[in-house]
Tab-separated table of C-alpha atoms in Angstrom:
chain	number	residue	atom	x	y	z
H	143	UNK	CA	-36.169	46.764	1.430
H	144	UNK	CA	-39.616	45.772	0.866
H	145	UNK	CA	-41.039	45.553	-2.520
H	146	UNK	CA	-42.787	48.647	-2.651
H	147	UNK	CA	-39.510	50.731	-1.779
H	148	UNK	CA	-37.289	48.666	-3.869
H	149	UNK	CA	-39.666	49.585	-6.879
H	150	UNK	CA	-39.517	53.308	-6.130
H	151	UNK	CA	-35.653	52.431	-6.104
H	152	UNK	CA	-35.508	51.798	-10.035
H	153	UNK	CA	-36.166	55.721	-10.628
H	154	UNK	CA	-32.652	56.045	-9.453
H	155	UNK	CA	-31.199	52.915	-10.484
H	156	UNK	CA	-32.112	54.689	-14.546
H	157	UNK	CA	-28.867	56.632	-14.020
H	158	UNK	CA	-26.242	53.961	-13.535
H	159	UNK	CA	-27.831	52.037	-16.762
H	160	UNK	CA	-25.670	52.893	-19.646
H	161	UNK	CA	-22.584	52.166	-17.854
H	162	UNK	CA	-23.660	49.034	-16.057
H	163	UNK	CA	-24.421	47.739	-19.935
H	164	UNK	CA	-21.785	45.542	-20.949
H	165	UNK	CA	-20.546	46.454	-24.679
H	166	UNK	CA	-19.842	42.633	-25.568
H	167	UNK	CA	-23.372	41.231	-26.071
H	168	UNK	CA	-25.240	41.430	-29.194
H	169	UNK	CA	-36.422	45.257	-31.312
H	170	UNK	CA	-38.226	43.633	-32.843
H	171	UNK	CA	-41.657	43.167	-32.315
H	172	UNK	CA	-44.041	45.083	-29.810
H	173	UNK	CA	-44.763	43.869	-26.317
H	174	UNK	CA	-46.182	44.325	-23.069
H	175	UNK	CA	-45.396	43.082	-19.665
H	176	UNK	CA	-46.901	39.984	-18.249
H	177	UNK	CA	-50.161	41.405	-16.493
H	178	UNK	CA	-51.447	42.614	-19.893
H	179	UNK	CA	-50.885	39.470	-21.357
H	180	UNK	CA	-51.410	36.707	-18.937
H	181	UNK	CA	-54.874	36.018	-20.422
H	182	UNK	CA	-55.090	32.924	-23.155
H	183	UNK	CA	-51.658	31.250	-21.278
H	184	UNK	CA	-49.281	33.513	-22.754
H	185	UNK	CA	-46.056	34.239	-21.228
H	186	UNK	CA	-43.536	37.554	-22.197
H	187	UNK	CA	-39.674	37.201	-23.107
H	188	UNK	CA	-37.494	39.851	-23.307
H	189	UNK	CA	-34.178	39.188	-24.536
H	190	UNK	CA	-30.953	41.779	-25.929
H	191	UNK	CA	-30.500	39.650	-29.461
H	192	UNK	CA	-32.339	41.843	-31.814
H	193	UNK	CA	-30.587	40.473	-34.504
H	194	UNK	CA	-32.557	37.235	-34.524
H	195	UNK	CA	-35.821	37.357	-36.088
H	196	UNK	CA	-38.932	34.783	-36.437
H	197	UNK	CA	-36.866	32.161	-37.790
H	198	UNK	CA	-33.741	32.279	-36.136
H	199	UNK	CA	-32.906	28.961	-34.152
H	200	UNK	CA	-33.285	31.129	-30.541
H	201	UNK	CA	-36.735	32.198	-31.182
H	202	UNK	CA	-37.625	28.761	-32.091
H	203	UNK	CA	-36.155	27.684	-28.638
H	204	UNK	CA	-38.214	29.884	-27.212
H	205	UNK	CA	-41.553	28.868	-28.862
H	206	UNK	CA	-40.791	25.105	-28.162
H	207	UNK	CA	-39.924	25.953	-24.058
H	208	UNK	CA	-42.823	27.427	-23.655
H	209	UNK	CA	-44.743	24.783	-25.253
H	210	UNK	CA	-43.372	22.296	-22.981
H	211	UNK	CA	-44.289	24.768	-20.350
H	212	UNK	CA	-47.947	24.608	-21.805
H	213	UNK	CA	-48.131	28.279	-22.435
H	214	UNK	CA	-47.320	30.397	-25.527
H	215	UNK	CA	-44.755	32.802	-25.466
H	216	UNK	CA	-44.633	36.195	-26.634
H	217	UNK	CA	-40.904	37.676	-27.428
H	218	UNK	CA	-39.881	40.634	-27.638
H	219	UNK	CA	-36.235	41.996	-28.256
H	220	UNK	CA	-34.063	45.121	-27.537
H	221	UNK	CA	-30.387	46.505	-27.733
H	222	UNK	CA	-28.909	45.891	-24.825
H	223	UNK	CA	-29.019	49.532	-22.854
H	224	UNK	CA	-33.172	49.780	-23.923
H	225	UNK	CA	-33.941	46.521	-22.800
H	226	UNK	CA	-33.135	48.138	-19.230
H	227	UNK	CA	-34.485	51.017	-19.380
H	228	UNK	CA	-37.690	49.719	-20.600
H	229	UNK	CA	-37.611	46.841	-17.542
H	230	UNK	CA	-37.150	49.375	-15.176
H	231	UNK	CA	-40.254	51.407	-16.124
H	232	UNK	CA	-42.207	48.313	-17.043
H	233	UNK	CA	-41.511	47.006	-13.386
H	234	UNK	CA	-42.374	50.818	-12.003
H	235	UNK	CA	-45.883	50.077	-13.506
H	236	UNK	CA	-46.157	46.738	-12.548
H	237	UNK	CA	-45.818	45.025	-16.577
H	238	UNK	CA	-42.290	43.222	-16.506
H	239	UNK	CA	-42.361	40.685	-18.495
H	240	UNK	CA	-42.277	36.859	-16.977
H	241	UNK	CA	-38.652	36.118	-18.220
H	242	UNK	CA	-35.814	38.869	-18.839
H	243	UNK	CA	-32.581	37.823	-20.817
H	244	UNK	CA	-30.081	40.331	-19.832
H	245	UNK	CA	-26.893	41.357	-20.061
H	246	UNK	CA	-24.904	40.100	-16.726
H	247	UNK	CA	-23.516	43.440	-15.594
H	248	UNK	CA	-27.361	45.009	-15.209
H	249	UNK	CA	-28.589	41.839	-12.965
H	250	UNK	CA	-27.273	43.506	-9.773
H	251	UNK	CA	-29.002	46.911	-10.775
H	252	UNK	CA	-32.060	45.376	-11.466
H	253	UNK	CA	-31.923	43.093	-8.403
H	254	UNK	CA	-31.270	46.290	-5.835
H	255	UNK	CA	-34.331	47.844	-7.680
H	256	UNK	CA	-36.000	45.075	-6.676
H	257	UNK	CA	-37.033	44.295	-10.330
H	258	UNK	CA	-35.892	40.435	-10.258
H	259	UNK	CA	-36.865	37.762	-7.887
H	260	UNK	CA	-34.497	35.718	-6.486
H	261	UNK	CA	-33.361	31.854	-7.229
H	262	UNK	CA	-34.956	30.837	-3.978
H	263	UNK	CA	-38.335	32.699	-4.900
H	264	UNK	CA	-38.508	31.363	-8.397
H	265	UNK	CA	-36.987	27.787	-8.033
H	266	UNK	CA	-34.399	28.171	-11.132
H	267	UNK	CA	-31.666	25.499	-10.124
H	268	UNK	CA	-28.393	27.264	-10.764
H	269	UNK	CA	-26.379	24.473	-9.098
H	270	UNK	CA	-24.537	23.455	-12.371
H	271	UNK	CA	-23.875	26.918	-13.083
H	272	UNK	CA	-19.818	27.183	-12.968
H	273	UNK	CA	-19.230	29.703	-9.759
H	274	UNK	CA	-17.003	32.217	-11.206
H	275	UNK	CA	-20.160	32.827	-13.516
H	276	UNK	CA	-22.791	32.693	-11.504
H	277	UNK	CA	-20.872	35.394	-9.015
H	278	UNK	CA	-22.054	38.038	-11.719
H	279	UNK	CA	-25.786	37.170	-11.167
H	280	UNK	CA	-25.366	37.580	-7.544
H	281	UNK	CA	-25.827	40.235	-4.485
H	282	UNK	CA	-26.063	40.799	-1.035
H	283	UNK	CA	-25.467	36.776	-0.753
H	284	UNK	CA	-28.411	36.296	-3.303
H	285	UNK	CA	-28.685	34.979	-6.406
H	286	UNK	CA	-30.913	36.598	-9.305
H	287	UNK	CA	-30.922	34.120	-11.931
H	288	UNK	CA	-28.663	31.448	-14.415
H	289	UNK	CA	-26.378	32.360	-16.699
H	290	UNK	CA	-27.017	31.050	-20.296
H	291	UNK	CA	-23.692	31.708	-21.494
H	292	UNK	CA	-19.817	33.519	-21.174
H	293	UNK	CA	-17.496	35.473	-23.554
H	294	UNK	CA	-14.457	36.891	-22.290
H	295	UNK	CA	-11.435	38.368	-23.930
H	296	UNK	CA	-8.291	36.396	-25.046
H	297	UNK	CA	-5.408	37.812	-27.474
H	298	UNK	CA	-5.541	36.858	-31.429
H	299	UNK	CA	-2.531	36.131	-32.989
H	300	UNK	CA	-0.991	36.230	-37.130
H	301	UNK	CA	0.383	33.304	-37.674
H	302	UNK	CA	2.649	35.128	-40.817
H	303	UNK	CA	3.329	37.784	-38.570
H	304	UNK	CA	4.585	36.304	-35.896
H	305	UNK	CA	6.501	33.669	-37.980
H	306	UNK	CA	8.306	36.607	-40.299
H	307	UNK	CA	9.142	38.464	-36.558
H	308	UNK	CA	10.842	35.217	-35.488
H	309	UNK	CA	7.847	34.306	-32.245
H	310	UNK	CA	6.942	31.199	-30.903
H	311	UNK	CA	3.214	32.489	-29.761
H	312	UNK	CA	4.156	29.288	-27.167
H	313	UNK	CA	6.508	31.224	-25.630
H	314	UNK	CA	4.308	34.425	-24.557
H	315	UNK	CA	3.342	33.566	-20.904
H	316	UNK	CA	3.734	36.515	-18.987
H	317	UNK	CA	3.738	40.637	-19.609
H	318	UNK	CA	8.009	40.113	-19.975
H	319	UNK	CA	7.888	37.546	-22.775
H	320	UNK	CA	4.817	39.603	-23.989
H	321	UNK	CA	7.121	42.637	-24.316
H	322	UNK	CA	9.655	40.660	-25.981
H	323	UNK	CA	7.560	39.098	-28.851
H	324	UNK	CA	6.317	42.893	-29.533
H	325	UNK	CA	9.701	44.049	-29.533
H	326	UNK	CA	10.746	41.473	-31.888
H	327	UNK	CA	7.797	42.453	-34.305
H	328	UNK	CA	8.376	45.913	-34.179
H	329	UNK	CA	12.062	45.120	-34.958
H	330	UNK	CA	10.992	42.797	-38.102
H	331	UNK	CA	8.794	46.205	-39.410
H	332	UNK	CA	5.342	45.057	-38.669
H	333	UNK	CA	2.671	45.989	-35.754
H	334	UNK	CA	2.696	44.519	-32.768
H	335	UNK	CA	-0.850	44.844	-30.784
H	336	UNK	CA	-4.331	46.605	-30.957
H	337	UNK	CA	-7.072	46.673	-28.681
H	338	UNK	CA	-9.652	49.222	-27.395
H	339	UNK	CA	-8.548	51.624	-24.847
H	340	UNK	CA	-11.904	53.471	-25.314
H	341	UNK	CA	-13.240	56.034	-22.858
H	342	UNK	CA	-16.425	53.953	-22.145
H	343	UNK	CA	-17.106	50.548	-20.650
H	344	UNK	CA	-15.696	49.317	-23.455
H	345	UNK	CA	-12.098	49.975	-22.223
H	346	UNK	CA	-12.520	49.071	-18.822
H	347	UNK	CA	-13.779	45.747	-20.216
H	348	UNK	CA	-10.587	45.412	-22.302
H	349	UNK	CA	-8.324	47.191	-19.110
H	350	UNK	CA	-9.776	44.706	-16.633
H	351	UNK	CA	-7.436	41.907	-17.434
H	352	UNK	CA	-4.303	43.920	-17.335
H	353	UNK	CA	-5.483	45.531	-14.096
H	354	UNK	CA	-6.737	42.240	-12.390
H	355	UNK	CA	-3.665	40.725	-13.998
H	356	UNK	CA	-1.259	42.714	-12.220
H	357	UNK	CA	-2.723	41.860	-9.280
H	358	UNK	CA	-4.761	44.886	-8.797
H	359	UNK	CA	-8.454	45.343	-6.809
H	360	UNK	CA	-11.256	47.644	-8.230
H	361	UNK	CA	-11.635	48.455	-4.520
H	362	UNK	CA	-7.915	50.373	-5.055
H	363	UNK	CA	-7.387	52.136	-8.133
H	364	UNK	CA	-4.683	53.714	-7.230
H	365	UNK	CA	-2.236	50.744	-5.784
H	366	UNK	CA	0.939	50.164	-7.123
H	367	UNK	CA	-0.442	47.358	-8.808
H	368	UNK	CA	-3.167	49.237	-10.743
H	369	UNK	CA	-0.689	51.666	-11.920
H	370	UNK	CA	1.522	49.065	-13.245
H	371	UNK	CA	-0.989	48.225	-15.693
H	372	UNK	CA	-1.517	51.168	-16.813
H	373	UNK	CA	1.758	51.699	-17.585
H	374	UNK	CA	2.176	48.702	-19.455
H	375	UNK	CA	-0.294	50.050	-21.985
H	376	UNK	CA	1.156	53.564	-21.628
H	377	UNK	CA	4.544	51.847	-22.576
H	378	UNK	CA	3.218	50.504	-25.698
H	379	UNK	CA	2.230	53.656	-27.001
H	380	UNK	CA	5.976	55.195	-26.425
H	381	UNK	CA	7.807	52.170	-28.040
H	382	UNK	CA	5.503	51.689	-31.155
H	383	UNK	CA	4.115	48.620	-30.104
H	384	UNK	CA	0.714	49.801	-30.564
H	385	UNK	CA	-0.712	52.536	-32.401
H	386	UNK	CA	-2.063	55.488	-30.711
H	387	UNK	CA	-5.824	54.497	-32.644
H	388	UNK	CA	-6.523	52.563	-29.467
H	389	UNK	CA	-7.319	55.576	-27.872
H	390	UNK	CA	-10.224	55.883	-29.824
H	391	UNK	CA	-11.010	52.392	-30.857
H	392	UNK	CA	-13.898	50.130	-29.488
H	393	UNK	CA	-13.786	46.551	-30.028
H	394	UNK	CA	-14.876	46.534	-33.629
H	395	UNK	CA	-12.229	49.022	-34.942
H	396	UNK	CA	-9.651	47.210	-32.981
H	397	UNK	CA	-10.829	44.322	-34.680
H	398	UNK	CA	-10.602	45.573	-38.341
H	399	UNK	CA	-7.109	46.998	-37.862
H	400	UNK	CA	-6.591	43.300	-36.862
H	401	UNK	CA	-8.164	42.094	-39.973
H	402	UNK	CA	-5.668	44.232	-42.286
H	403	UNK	CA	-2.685	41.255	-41.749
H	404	UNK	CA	-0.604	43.617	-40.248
H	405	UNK	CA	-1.024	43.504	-37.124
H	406	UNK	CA	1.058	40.358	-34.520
H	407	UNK	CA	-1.553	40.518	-31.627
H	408	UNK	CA	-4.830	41.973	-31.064
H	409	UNK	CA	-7.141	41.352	-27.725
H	410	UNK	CA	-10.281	40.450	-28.344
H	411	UNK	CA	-13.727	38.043	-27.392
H	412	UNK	CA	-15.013	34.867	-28.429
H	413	UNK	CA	-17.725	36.828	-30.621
H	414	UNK	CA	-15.140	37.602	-33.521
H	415	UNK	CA	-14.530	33.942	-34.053
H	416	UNK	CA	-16.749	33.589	-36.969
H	417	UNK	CA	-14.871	37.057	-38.360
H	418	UNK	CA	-11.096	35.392	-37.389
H	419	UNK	CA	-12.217	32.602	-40.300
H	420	UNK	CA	-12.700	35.517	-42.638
H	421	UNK	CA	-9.642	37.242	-42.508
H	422	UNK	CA	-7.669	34.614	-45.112
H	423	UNK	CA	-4.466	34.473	-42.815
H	424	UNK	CA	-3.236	31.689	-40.480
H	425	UNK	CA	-4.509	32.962	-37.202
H	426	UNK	CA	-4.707	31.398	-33.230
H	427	UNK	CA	-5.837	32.164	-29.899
H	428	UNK	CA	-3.759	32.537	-26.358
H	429	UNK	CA	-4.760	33.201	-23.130
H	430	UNK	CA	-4.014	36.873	-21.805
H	431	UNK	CA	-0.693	36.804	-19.703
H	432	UNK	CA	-0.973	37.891	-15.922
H	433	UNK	CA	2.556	39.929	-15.086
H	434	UNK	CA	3.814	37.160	-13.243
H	435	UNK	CA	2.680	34.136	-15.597
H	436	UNK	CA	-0.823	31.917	-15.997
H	437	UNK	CA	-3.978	33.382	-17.264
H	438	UNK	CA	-4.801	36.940	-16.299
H	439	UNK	CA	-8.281	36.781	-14.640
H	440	UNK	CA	-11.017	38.652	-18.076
H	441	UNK	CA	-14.043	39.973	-17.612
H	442	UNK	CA	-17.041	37.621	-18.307
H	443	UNK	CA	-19.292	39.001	-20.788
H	444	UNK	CA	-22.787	37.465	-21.750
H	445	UNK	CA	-26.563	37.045	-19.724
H	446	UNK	CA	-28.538	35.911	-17.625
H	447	UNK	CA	-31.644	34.342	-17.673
H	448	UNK	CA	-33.701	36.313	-14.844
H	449	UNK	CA	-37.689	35.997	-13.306
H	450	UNK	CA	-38.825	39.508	-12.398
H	451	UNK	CA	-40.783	40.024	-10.332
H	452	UNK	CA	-44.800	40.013	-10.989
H	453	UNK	CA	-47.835	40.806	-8.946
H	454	UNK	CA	-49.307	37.325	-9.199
H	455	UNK	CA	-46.446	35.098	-8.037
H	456	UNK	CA	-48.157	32.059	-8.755
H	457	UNK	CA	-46.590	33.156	-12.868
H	458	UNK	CA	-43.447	31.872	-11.270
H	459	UNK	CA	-44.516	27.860	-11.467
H	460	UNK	CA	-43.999	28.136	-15.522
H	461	UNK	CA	-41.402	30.955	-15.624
H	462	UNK	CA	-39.081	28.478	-14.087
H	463	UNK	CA	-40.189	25.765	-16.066
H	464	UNK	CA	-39.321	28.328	-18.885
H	465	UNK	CA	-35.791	29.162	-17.782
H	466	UNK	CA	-35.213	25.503	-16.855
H	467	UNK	CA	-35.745	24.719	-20.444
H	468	UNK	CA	-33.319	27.351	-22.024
H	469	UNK	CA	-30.781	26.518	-19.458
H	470	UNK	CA	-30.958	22.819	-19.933
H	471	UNK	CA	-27.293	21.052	-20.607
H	472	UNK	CA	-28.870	20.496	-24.427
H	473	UNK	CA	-30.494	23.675	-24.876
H	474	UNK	CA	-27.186	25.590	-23.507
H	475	UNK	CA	-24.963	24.372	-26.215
H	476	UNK	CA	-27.234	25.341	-28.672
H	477	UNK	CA	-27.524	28.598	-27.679
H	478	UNK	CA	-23.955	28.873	-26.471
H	479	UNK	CA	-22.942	27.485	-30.144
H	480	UNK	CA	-25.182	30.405	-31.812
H	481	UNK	CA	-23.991	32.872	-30.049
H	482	UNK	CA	-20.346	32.349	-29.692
H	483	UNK	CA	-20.684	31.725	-25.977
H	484	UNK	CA	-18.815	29.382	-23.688
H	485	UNK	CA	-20.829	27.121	-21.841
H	486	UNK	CA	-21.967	28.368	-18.124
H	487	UNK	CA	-21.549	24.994	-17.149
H	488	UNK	CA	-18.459	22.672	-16.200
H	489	UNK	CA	-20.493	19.675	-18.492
H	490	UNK	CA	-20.991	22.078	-20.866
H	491	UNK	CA	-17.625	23.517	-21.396
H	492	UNK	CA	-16.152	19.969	-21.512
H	493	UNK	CA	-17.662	19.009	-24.743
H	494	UNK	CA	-17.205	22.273	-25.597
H	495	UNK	CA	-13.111	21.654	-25.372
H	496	UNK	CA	-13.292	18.239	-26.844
H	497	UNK	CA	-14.125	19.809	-30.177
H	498	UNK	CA	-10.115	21.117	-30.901
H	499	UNK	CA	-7.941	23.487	-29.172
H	500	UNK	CA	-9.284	26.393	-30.683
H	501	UNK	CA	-12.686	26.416	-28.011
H	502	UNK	CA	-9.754	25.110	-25.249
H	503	UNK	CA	-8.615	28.470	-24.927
H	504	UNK	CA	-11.786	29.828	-24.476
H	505	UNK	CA	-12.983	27.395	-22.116
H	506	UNK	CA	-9.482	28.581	-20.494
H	507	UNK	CA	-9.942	31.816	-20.487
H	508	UNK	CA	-13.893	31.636	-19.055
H	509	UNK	CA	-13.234	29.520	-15.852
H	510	UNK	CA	-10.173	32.253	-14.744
H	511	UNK	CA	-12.420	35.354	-15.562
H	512	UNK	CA	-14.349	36.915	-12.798
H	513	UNK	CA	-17.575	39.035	-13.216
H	514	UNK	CA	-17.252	42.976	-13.078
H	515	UNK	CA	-20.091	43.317	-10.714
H	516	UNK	CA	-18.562	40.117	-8.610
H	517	UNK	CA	-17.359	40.580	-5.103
H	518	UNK	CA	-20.042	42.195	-3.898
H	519	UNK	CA	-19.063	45.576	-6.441
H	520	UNK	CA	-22.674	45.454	-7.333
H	521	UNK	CA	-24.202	49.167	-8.251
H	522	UNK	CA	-20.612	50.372	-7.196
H	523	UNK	CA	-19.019	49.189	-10.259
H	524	UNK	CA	-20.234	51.515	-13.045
H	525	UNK	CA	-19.149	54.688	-11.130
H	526	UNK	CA	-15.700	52.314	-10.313
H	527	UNK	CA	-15.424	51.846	-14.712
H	528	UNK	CA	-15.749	55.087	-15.595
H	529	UNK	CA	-13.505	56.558	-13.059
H	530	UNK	CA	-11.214	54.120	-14.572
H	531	UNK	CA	-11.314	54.066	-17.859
H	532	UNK	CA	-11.455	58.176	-17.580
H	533	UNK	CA	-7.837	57.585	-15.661
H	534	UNK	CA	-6.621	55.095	-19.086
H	535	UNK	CA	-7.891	57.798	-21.292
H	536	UNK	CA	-5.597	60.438	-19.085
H	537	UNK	CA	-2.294	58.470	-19.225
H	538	UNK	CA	-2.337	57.548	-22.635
H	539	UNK	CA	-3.247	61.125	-23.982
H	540	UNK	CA	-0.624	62.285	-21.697
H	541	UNK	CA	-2.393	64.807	-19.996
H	542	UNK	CA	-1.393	62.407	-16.587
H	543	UNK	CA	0.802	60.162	-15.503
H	544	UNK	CA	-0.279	56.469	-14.890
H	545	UNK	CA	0.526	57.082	-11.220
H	546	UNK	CA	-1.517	60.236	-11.105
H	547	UNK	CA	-4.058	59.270	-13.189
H	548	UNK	CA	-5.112	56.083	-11.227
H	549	UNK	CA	-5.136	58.418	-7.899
H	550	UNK	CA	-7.391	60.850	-9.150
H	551	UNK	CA	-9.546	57.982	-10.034
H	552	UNK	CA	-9.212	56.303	-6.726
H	553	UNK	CA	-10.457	59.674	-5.043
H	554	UNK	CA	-13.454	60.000	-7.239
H	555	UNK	CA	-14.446	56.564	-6.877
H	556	UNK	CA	-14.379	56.638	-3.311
H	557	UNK	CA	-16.921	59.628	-3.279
């Protein structure tokens, strides 16, 4: 499309925002876009980490790229689903700002509303960027920007639990041994696993590694495959292994019924690390099982750092030097350190690892996952999630079976 009609495109691409948000990253100030600013050399961020204000080591990253880049910059920060929104009207009236942090499933809305310029238009070298990352970032063969960091999902273990059920967590390395250490657990009197089942994105993000782990495509809801997953969670419910709050739970309230000491397992992301040292229990980390053994494939979680697109493209000369600065190897782990992130880069994630074998499983668990817009899914994933996590929802209510469940969802999808 040419620019023009790829702008007009964002009044549609509005609708498939909320569920193309991701639910696993974390405003402040006032801000315009970059044409009402560009005067005096000053340059607009927008980024989805409300939580840090003035003094907060990213904003001083920020104030000390773009003084390298000779310009001052002017930051500005939203939740994650309004940080959208607001780019896609701001780029309808021709006031994005120069440099958009944002969550990784938006990118390929943004780029089809032709909202973000591409690698090859803004000169951000992405080449260290680990591929399985950078796949999230990309569409139609082009890439839209650098990621600045991962999270992805791994399971939590109690290290009482599991030692009063009689499990080696060593020994959990595929969905049969999984189903054995709960069974064990349930048979010692405690709780074997929580996680969210959610009907939002939220459960798709947490279904994605059981359903990629069985072997399944989001191109095929309904294969055998697909519906073996959802069993498996289904089959948990029936046997006690985990309570029927998942239903209901998002990743937090998964998290606290984790944090009560009762429970063996729960599956959760790298961002409840700092919370895992607050629980006063033994705990540890281990990879996600695929059904047949080795690391199930997770969703990655985490952002981008993007270049949208302005009127005056000669902006783009210091917006890269912005983004080169905030993606440098230094910068990254940094960031990545402050916001619980896993390094986008191979370099990165190797000093990462060499700090115990706590960050080794996350490093782990990053370079298997895949990104939920990746292969192409693009715009076609959001209406994919929620046909899917409608179909979890079904089966574990009741109101389906797995098997019907996943074919309803396969014949809405394909709509």
């Amino acid at each position: 499309m040419s620019r023009p009609s790829r702008r007009r495109f964002a009044v549609t691409a509005l609708a498939a925002v909320t569920a193309a948000s991701a639910l696993t990253a974390c405003g402040s100030s006032s801000g315009g876009g970059a044409s009402a600013s560009a005067a005096g050399g000053t340059y607009t961020v927008w980024d989805p980490y409300p939580q840090f204000d003035g003094n907060a080591k990213w904003v001083k990253l920020l104030t000390d790229c773009g003084r390298q880049a000779g310009v001052k910059v002017k930051r500005t920060a939203f939740d994650t689903t309004d940080l959208t929104t607001k780019t896609l009207l701001a780029a309808q009236q021709g006031d994005a700002p120069d440099v958009l942090v944002v969550d990784n499933p938006v990118v390929s809305t943004l780029a089809e509303a032709g909202v973000l310029t591409t690698t090859d238009e803004s000169h951000v070298d992405t080449t260290q960027a680990s591929p399985n990352l950078l796949a999230a970032g990309q569409s139609a063969g082009k890439t839209y920007g650098m990621p600045i960091g991962a999270n992805t999902l791994a399971l939590y273990y109690n290290k009482n639990v599991l030692k009063a059920s009689g499990v080696d967590p060593a020994s959990v390395k595929d969905w049969a041994s999984l189903n054995a250490a709960l069974a064990k657990v349930k048979a010692a009197g405690r709780k074997g696993i929580t996680f969210s089942a959610i009907g939002t994105e939220e459960g798709s993000f947490q279904f994605l590694p059981w359903f990629w782990g069985a072997g399944a495509q989001l191109t095929d809801l309904g294969s055998d495959r697909a519906v073996s997953a959802v069993a498996l969670w289904k089959e948990w419910l029936k046997k006690g292994y985990a309570p029927n709050s998942v239903i209901n739970n998002t990743q937090t309230t998964s998290w606290q019924e984790f944090a009560t000491g009762q429970f063996a397992f729960a599956e959760n992301g790298t961002w409840q690390l700092a919370n895992a040292k607050k629980t006063g229990f033994g705990y540890g980390t281990i990879p996600i099982p695929a059904a047949s053994g080795g690391t199930a494939p997770a969703p990655t979680g985490g952002e981008f750092v993007t270049v949208p697109v302005q009127k005056d493209s000669g902006r783009y000369l210091t917006s890269q030097k912005i983004v080169s600065c905030l993606t440098s190897a230094r910068n990254l782990l940094a960031t990545d350190a402050t916001l619980s992130y896993v390094a986008p880069t191979r370099s990165g994630q190797e000093q990462q690892s060499a700090t115990g074998p706590e960050m080794t499983v996350w490093v782990d668990a990053v370079r298997a996952a895949r990104g939920r817009t990746s292969d192409d899914l693009g715009t076609k994933y959001p209406k994919i999630s929620e046909q899917m996590w409608n179909a979890v929802q079904a089966a574990l209510t009741g109101s389906k079976s797995p098997e019907d469940a996943m074919s309803a969802a396969q014949s809405a999808a394909s709509k």
